[in-house]
Amino acid sequence: MPGIYLGAILFSLAGMIAIDWKFGLALRTAPRRTVVAVGLGTVFFLAWDAVGILTGVFVKGDSPLFVGLDLAPHLPVEEVFFLIFLSYLAVVLWTVFDRVQEKRDAGTRAHVDAEESPS
């Protein structure tokens, strides 16, 4: 069934955007920075893919799940959307871990401040 892989990637990307938007993680709070980070990550991984393809390390397999549109030899269109999703996931996860660390640090500071204040 052609296109099922691309559909799964787009469905996952839509879910990631919904989670991000609901919790105000990256796109809603810093749209320009998020788009730049995702763009740079995608370009980096496309360059990585190009090197892998040119050296013969990366080879596109045959699958009935692909749309069948190649942007270059051994570079299906699905790869671009996967790399966008991967880069966006990294940005969102970084934001989540950063917020958890900030809360942990704030809790530690509050605990230290409470111990240092005179009774």
Coordinates of C-alpha atoms in Angstrom, one line a residue:
M1 CA 0.0 0.0 0.0
P2 CA 2.0 3.0 -1.3
G3 CA 2.2 6.0 1.0
I4 CA 1.6 4.3 4.3
Y5 CA 5.1 5.1 5.6
L6 CA 4.8 8.8 4.7
G7 CA 1.3 8.8 6.3
A8 CA 2.7 7.3 9.5
I9 CA 5.4 9.9 9.6
L10 CA 3.0 12.8 9.0
F11 CA 0.6 11.4 11.6
S12 CA 3.4 11.2 14.1
L13 CA 4.5 14.8 13.2
A14 CA 1.0 16.1 13.7
G15 CA 0.8 14.4 17.1
M16 CA 4.1 15.9 18.1
I17 CA 2.9 19.3 17.0
A18 CA -0.3 18.9 19.1
I19 CA 1.6 17.8 22.2
D20 CA 4.1 20.7 21.7
W21 CA 1.3 23.2 21.2
K22 CA -0.9 22.0 24.1
F23 CA 2.0 22.2 26.6
G24 CA 3.7 25.3 25.1
L25 CA 7.0 23.5 24.8
A26 CA 8.8 24.9 21.7
L27 CA 6.8 26.1 18.8
R28 CA 4.3 28.3 20.7
T29 CA 6.9 29.8 23.0
A30 CA 9.8 30.3 20.5
P31 CA 8.6 29.8 17.0
R32 CA 11.5 31.3 15.2
R33 CA 14.1 29.4 17.2
T34 CA 12.2 26.1 16.8
V35 CA 11.9 26.5 13.1
V36 CA 15.6 27.4 12.7
A37 CA 16.7 24.4 14.9
V38 CA 14.5 22.0 13.0
G39 CA 15.7 23.4 9.7
L40 CA 19.3 23.2 10.7
G41 CA 18.9 19.7 12.1
T42 CA 17.1 18.5 8.9
V43 CA 19.8 20.0 6.6
F44 CA 22.6 18.4 8.8
F45 CA 21.0 15.0 8.5
L46 CA 20.3 15.4 4.8
A47 CA 24.0 16.1 4.3
W48 CA 24.8 13.1 6.5
D49 CA 22.5 11.0 4.2
A50 CA 24.2 12.4 1.1
V51 CA 27.6 11.3 2.4
G52 CA 26.2 7.9 3.3
I53 CA 24.6 7.5 -0.1
L54 CA 27.8 8.7 -2.0
T55 CA 30.0 6.2 0.0
G56 CA 27.5 3.4 -0.5
V57 CA 26.7 3.0 3.2
F58 CA 23.0 4.0 2.7
V59 CA 21.0 2.2 0.2
K60 CA 17.2 2.6 -0.4
G61 CA 15.5 -0.8 -0.1
D62 CA 12.4 -1.7 -2.0
S63 CA 9.2 -1.4 -0.1
P64 CA 5.6 -1.2 -1.2
L65 CA 5.1 1.3 1.7
F66 CA 7.0 4.0 -0.1
V67 CA 5.3 6.6 -2.3
G68 CA 7.9 5.9 -5.0
L69 CA 9.1 9.4 -5.4
D70 CA 12.9 9.8 -5.0
L71 CA 14.5 13.2 -4.6
A72 CA 17.9 11.7 -5.5
P73 CA 19.2 8.1 -6.0
H74 CA 18.5 6.2 -2.7
L75 CA 16.8 9.3 -1.2
P76 CA 13.0 8.8 -1.0
V77 CA 10.8 11.8 -0.2
E78 CA 9.8 10.1 3.0
E79 CA 13.4 10.6 4.3
V80 CA 13.0 14.4 4.3
F81 CA 9.8 14.2 6.4
F82 CA 11.4 11.6 8.8
L83 CA 14.3 14.0 9.3
I84 CA 12.0 16.9 10.0
F85 CA 10.1 14.8 12.5
L86 CA 13.4 13.6 14.1
S87 CA 14.8 17.1 14.4
Y88 CA 11.5 18.4 15.8
L89 CA 11.3 15.5 18.3
A90 CA 14.8 16.4 19.5
V91 CA 13.8 20.1 20.0
V92 CA 10.7 19.1 21.9
L93 CA 12.4 16.6 24.1
W94 CA 15.2 19.0 24.8
T95 CA 12.6 21.5 26.0
V96 CA 10.9 18.9 28.2
F97 CA 14.2 17.9 29.8
D98 CA 15.2 21.6 30.3
R99 CA 11.9 22.3 32.1
V100 CA 12.3 19.3 34.3
Q101 CA 15.8 20.4 35.2
E102 CA 14.7 24.0 35.9
K103 CA 12.0 22.7 38.3
R104 CA 14.5 20.4 40.0
D105 CA 17.0 23.3 40.3
A106 CA 14.2 25.6 41.7
G107 CA 13.3 23.0 44.2
T108 CA 16.9 22.6 45.3
R109 CA 17.3 26.4 45.6
A110 CA 14.1 26.6 47.7
H111 CA 15.3 23.8 50.0
V112 CA 18.7 25.5 50.5
D113 CA 17.1 28.9 51.0
A114 CA 14.8 27.4 53.7
E115 CA 17.8 25.8 55.5
E116 CA 19.8 29.1 55.4
S117 CA 17.0 31.4 56.7
P118 CA 17.1 32.1 60.4
S119 CA 14.3 30.6 62.5

